[in-house]
Tab-separated table of C-alpha atoms in Angstrom:
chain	number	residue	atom	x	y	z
A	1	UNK	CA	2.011	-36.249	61.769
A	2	UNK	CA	2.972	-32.419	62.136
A	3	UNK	CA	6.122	-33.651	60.035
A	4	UNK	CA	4.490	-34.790	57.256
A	5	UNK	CA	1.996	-31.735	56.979
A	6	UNK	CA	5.107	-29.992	56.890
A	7	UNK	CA	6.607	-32.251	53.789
A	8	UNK	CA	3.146	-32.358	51.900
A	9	UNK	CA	2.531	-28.651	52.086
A	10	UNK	CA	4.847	-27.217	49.783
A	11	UNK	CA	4.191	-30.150	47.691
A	12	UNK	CA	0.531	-29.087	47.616
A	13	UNK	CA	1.461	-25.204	47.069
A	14	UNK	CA	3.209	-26.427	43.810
A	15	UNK	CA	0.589	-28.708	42.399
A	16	UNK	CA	-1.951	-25.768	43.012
A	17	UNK	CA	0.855	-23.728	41.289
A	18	UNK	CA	1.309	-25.714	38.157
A	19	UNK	CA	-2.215	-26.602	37.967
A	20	UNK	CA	-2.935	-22.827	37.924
A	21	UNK	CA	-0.276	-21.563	35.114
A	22	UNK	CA	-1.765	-24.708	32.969
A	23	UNK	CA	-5.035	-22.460	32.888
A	24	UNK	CA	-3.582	-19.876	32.447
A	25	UNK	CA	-1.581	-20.961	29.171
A	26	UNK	CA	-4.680	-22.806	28.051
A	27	UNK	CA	-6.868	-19.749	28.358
A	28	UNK	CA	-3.829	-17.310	26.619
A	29	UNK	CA	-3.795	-19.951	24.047
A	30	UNK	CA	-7.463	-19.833	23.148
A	31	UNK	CA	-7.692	-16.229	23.500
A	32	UNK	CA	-4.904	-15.465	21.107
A	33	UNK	CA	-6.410	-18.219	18.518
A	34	UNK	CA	-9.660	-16.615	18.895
A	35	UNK	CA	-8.059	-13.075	17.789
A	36	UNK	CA	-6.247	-15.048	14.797
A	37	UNK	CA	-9.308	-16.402	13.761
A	38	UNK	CA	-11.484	-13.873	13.932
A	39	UNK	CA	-9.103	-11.960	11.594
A	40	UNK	CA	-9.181	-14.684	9.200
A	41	UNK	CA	-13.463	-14.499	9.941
A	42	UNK	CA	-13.484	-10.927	9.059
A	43	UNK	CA	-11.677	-11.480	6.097
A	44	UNK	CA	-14.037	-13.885	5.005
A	45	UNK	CA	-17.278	-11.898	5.516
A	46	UNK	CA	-15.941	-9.024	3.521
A	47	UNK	CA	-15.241	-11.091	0.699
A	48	UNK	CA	-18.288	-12.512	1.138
A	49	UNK	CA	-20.750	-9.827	1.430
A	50	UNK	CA	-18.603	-8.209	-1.904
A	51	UNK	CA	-19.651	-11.132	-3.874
A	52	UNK	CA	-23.163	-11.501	-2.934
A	53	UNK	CA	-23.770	-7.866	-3.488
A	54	UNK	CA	-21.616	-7.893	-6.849
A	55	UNK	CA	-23.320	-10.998	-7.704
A	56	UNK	CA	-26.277	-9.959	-9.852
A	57	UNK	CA	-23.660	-7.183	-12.121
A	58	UNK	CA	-21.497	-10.559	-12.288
A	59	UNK	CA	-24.412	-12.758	-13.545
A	60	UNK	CA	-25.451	-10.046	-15.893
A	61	UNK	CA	-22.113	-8.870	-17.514
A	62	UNK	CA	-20.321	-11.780	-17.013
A	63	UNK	CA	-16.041	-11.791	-16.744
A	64	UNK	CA	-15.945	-9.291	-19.174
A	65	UNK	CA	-17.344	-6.431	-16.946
A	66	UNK	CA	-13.711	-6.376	-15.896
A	67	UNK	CA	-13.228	-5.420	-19.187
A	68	UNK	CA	-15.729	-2.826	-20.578
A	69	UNK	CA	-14.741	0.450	-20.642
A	70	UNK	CA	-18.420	1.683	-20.542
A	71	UNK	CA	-20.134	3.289	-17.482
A	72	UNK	CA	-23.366	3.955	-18.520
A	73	UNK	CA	-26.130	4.802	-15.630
A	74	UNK	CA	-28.804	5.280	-17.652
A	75	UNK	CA	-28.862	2.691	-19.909
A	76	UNK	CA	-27.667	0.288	-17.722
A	77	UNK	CA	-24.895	-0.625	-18.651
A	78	UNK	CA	-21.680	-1.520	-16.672
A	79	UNK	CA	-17.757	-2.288	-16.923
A	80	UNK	CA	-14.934	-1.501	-14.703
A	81	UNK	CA	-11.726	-1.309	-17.173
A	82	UNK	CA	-11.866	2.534	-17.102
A	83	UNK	CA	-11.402	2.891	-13.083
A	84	UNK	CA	-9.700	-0.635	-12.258
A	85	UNK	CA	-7.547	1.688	-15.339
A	86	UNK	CA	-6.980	4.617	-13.434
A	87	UNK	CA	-6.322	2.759	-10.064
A	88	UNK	CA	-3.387	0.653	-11.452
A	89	UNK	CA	-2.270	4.179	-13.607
A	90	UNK	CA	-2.568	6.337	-10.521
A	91	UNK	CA	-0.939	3.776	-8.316
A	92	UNK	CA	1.956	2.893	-10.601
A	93	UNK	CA	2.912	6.407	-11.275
A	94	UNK	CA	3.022	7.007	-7.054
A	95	UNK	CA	5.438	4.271	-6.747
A	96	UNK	CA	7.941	5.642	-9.881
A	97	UNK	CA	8.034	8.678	-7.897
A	98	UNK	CA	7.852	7.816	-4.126
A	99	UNK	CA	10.285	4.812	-4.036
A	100	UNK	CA	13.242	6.361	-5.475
A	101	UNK	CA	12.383	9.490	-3.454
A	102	UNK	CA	11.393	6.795	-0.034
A	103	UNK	CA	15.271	5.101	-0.912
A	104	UNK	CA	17.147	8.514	-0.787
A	105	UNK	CA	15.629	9.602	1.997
A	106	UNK	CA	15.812	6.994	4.280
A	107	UNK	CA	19.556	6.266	2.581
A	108	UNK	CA	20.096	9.913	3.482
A	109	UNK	CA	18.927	9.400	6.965
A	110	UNK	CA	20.678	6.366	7.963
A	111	UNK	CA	24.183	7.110	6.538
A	112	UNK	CA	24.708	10.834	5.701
A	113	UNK	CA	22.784	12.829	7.538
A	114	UNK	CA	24.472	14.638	10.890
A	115	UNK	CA	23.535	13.455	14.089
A	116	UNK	CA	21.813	16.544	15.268
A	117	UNK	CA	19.567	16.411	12.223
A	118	UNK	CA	18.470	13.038	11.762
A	119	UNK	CA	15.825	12.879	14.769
A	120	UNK	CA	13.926	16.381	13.310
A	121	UNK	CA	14.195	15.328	10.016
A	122	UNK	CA	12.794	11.790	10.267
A	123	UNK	CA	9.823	13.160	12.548
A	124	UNK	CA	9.008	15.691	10.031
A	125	UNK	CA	9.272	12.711	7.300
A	126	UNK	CA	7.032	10.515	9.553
A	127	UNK	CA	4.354	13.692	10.228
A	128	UNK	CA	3.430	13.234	6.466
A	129	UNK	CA	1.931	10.080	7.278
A	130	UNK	CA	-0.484	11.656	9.832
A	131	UNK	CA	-1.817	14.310	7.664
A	132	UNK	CA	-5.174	13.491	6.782
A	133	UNK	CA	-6.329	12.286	3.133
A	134	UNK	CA	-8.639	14.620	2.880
A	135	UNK	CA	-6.201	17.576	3.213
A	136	UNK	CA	-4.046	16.188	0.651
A	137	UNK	CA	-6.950	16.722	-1.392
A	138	UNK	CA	-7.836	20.014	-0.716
A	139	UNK	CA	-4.252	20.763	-0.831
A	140	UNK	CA	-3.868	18.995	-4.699
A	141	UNK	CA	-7.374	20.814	-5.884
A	142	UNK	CA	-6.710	24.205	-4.747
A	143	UNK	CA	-2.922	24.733	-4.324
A	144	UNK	CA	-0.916	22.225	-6.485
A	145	UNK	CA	-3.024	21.595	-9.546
A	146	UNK	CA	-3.620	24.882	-10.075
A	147	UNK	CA	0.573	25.093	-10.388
A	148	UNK	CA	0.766	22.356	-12.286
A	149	UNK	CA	-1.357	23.207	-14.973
A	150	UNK	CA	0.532	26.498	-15.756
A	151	UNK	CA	3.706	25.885	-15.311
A	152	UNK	CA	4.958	22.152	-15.073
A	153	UNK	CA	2.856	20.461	-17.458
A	154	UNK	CA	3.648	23.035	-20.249
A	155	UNK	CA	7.250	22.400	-19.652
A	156	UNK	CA	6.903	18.408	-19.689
A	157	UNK	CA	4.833	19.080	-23.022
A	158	UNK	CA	7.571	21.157	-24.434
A	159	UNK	CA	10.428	18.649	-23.773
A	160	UNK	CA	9.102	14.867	-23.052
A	161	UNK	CA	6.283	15.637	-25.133
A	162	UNK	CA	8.587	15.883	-27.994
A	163	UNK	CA	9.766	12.412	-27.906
A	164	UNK	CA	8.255	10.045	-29.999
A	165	UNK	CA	6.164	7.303	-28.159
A	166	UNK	CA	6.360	8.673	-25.189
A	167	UNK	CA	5.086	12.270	-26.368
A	168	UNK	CA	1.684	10.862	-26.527
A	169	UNK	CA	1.647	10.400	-22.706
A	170	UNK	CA	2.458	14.213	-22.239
A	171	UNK	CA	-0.246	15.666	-24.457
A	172	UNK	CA	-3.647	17.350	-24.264
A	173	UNK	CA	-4.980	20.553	-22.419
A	174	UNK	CA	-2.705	21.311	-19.411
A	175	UNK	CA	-5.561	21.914	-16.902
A	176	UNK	CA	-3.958	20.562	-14.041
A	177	UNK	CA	-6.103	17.606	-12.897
A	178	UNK	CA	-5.918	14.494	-14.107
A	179	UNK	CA	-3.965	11.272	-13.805
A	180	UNK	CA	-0.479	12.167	-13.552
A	181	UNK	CA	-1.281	14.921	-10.772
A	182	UNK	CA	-3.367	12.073	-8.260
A	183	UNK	CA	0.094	9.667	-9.278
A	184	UNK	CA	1.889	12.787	-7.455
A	185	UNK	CA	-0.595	13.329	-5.167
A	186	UNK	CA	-0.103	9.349	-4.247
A	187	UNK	CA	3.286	9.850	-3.761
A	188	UNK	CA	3.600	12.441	-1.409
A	189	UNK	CA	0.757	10.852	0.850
A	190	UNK	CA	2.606	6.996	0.410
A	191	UNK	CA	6.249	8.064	0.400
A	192	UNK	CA	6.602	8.714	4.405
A	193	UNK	CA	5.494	5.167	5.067
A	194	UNK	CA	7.977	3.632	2.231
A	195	UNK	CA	10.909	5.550	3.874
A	196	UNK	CA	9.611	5.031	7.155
A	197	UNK	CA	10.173	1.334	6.782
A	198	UNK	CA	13.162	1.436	4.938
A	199	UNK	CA	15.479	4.038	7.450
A	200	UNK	CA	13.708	1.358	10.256
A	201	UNK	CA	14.969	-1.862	8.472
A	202	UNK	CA	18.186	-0.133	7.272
A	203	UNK	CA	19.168	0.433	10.810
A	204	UNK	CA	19.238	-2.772	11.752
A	205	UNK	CA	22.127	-3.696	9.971
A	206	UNK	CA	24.733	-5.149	11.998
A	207	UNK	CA	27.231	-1.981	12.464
A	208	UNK	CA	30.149	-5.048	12.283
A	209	UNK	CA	29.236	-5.393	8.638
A	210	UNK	CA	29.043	-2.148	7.130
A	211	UNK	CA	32.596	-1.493	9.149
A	212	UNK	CA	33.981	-4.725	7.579
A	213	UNK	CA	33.018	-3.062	3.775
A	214	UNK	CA	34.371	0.058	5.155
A	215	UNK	CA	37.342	-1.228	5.984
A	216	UNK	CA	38.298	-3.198	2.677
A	217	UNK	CA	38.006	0.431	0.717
A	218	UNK	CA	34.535	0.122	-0.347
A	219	UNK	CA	32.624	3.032	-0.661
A	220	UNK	CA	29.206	3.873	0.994
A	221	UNK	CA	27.149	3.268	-2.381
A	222	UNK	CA	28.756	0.656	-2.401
A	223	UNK	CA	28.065	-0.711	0.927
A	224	UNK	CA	24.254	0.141	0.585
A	225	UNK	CA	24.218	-1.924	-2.731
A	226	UNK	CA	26.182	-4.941	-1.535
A	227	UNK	CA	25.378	-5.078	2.177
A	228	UNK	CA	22.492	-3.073	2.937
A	229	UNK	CA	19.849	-3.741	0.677
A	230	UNK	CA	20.720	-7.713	0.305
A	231	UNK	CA	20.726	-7.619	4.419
A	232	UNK	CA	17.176	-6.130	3.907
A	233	UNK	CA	15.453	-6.902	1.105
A	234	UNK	CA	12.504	-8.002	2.363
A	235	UNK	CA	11.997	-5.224	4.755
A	236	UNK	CA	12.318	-2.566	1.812
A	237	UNK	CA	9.872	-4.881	-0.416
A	238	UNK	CA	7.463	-5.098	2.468
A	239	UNK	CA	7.604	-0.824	2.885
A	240	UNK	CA	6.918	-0.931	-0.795
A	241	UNK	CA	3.882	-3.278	-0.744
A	242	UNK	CA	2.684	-1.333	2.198
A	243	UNK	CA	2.971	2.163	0.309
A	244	UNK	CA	1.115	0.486	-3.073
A	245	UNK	CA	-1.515	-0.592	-0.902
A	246	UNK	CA	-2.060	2.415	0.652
A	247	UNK	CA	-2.438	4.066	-3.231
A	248	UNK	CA	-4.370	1.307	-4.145
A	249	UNK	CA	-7.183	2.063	-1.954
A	250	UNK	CA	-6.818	5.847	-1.059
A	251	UNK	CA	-10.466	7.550	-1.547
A	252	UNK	CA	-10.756	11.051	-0.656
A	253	UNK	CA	-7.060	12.657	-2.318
A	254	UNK	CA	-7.828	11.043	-5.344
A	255	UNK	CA	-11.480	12.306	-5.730
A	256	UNK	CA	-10.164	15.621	-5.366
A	257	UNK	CA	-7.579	15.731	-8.631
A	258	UNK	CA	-8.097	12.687	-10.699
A	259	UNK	CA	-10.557	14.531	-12.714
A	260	UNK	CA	-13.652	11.696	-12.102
A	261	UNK	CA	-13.986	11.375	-15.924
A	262	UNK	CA	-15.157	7.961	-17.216
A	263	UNK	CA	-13.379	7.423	-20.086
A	264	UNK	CA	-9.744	5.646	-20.777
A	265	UNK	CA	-7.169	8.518	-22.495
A	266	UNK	CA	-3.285	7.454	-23.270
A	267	UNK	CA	-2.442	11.064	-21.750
A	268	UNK	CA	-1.611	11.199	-18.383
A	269	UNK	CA	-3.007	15.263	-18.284
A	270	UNK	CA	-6.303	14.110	-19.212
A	271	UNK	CA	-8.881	13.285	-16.246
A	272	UNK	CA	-9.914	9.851	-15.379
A	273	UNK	CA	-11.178	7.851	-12.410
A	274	UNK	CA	-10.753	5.285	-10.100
A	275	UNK	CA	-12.403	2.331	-8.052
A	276	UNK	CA	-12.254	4.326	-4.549
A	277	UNK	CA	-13.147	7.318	-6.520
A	278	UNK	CA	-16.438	5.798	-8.424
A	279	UNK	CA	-17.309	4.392	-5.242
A	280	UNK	CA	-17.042	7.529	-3.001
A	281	UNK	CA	-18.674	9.712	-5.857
A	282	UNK	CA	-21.652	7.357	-6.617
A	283	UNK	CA	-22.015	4.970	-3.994
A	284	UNK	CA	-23.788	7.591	-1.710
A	285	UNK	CA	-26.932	8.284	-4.617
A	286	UNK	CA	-27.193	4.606	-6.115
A	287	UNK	CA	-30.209	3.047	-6.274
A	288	UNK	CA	-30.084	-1.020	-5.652
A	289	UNK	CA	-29.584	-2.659	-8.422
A	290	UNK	CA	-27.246	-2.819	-11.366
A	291	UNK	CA	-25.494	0.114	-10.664
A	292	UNK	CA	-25.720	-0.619	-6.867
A	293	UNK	CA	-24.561	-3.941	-7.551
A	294	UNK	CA	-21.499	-2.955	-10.319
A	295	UNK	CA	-20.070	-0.705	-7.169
A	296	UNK	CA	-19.699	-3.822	-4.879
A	297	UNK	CA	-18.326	-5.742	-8.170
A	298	UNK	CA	-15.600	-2.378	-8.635
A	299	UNK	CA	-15.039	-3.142	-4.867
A	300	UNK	CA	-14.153	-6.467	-5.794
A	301	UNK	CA	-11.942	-5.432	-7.981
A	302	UNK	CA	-9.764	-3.622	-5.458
A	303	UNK	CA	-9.938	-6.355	-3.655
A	304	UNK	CA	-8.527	-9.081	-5.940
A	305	UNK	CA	-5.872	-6.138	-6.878
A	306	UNK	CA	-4.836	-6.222	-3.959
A	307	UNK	CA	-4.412	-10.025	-3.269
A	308	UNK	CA	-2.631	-10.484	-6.433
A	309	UNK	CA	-0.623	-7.384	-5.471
A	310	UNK	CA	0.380	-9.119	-2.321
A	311	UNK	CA	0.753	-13.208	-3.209
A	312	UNK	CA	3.522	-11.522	-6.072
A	313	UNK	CA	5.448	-9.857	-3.205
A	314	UNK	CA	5.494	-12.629	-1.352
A	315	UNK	CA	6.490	-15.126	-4.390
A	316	UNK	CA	9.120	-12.670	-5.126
A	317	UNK	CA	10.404	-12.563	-1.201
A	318	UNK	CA	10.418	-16.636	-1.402
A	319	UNK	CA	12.048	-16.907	-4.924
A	320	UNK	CA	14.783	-14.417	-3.526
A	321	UNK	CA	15.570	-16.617	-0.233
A	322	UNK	CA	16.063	-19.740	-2.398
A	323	UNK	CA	18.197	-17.595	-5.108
A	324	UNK	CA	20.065	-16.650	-1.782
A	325	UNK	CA	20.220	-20.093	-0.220
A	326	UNK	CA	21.783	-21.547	-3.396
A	327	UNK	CA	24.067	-18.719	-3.663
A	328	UNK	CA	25.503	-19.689	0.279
């Protein structure tokens, strides 16, 4: 009898063992679905509370408030072309500038720069990104616009402004604010996260490869343009979506410089809007509504901006694999 207590007692231990981790991998299974979900939940009652509120400008204007350029508060009448305008302007322009700028830097970074530098210079890179909006704002309205306006847009006037086609872009009073200084204002606040992400994903390059392309004579443009960026592509694409969205949807340092002028000009001096600007300039004193209700429809907007922005990224990451899987 004492024998086979012995025998039956480890057998127990492990039953109440195994019993025991199947509750606990049931319960870490729920509780990590319930996070997922309640992502996916969240997602759902913003877009859902946009459209209810935006849903009496929608029934009113129609589709084609998306493209009226008239904001007219007292007569009542609506459109969002002018700031879902300036948001796609703004945010284009940041990207011209900060990728190119995001590329060398993390380029620099990764394969040039000395040892003892690298570590201070990629903190200092990555401290941009903790800088608060609003400071970029005060910093655009009160130091760099007032710079711009007398000296650099005069001197884009006076040479691209002489071009035909393209003159038209550079033309107007040089006051400072307007579209082309939030664009730069954009950049500087979205380009440490674009080379954040690229020096991250360009260091994971297997050393073995880059030493291979060394070693056959190529040189190190070279072996950034053949091994590098094909190796990771959709790391670099995925810091550029990241820094778009973050222009897309940046509020206070565009307020500041963009000029908050409703109206659609082919210069890039002259002052416009955007969604988050409209919204953090008139959200605050409208009275529900049309106008109320045309805010949440601008918010929509961004929204569906932003989606679209993000489903292309990702069609353009999955046509590249199967380019690349035919290619092997």
């Amino acid at each position: 009898m004492n024998a086979l207590e012995t025998t039956s007692a480890p057998t127990l231990m492990a039953s109440k063992i195994a019993r025991l981790q199947r509750i606990q991998d049931f319960l870490f299974h729920r509780i990590t679905q319930f996070f997922s979900l309640s992502v996916l939940f969240a997602l759902l009652g913003i877009i859902g509370s946009l459209f209810i509120n935006a849903w009496p400008a929608l029934k009113e204007f129609g589709p084609q408030f998306f493209i009226t350029p008239t904001w007219d508060i007292v007569n009542g009448e609506f459109g969002g072309l002018i700031a879902i305008y300036g948001t796609l302007v703004s945010s284009v322009i940041a990207l011209l500038i900060a990728v190119p700028l995001s590329f060398g830097i993390a380029f620099f970074l990764t394969e040039i720069c000395p040892p003892p530098l690298r570590r201070p210079l990629g903190t200092a890179v990555e401290l941009l990104a903790a800088v608060p909006s609003i400071i970029y704002g005060m910093f655009g309205l009160f130091v760099f616009a007032p710079i711009f306006g007398d000296y650099i847009e005069p001197a884009l006037q006076a040479t691209l402004g002489q071009i035909p086609l393209i003159g038209i872009l550079f033309s107007g009073a040089p006051n400072g604010i307007g579209m082309l200084c939030a664009g730069l204002i954009l950049a500087l606040m979205i380009l440490p996260f674009i080379s954040s992400v690229m020096r991250d994903v360009f260091e994971i390059v297997p050393p073995v490869l880059k030493e291979s392309a060394y070693g056959i004579g190529c040189t190190t443009w070279e072996v950034v343009r053949n091994i590098v960026l094909p190796y990771t592509k959709a790391g670099v694409i995925g810091g550029v979506m990241l820094g778009l969205g973050r222009a897309l949807g940046e509020t206070m340092a565009v307020t500041f410089v963009i000029g908050n002028a409703q109206r659609i000009s082919p210069s890039l001096f002259a002052p416009g809007s955007s969604i988050a600007s409209t919204l953090a300039n008139q959200f605050g004193e409208a009275e529900v509504g049309l106008h109320y209700s045309s805010l949440f429809a601008l918010g929509l907007a961004l929204f569906f901006i932003t989606f679209v922005v993000l489903a292309l990224a990702k069609w353009l990451l999955i046509s590249m694999e199967k380019k690349q899987g035919l290619k092997s």
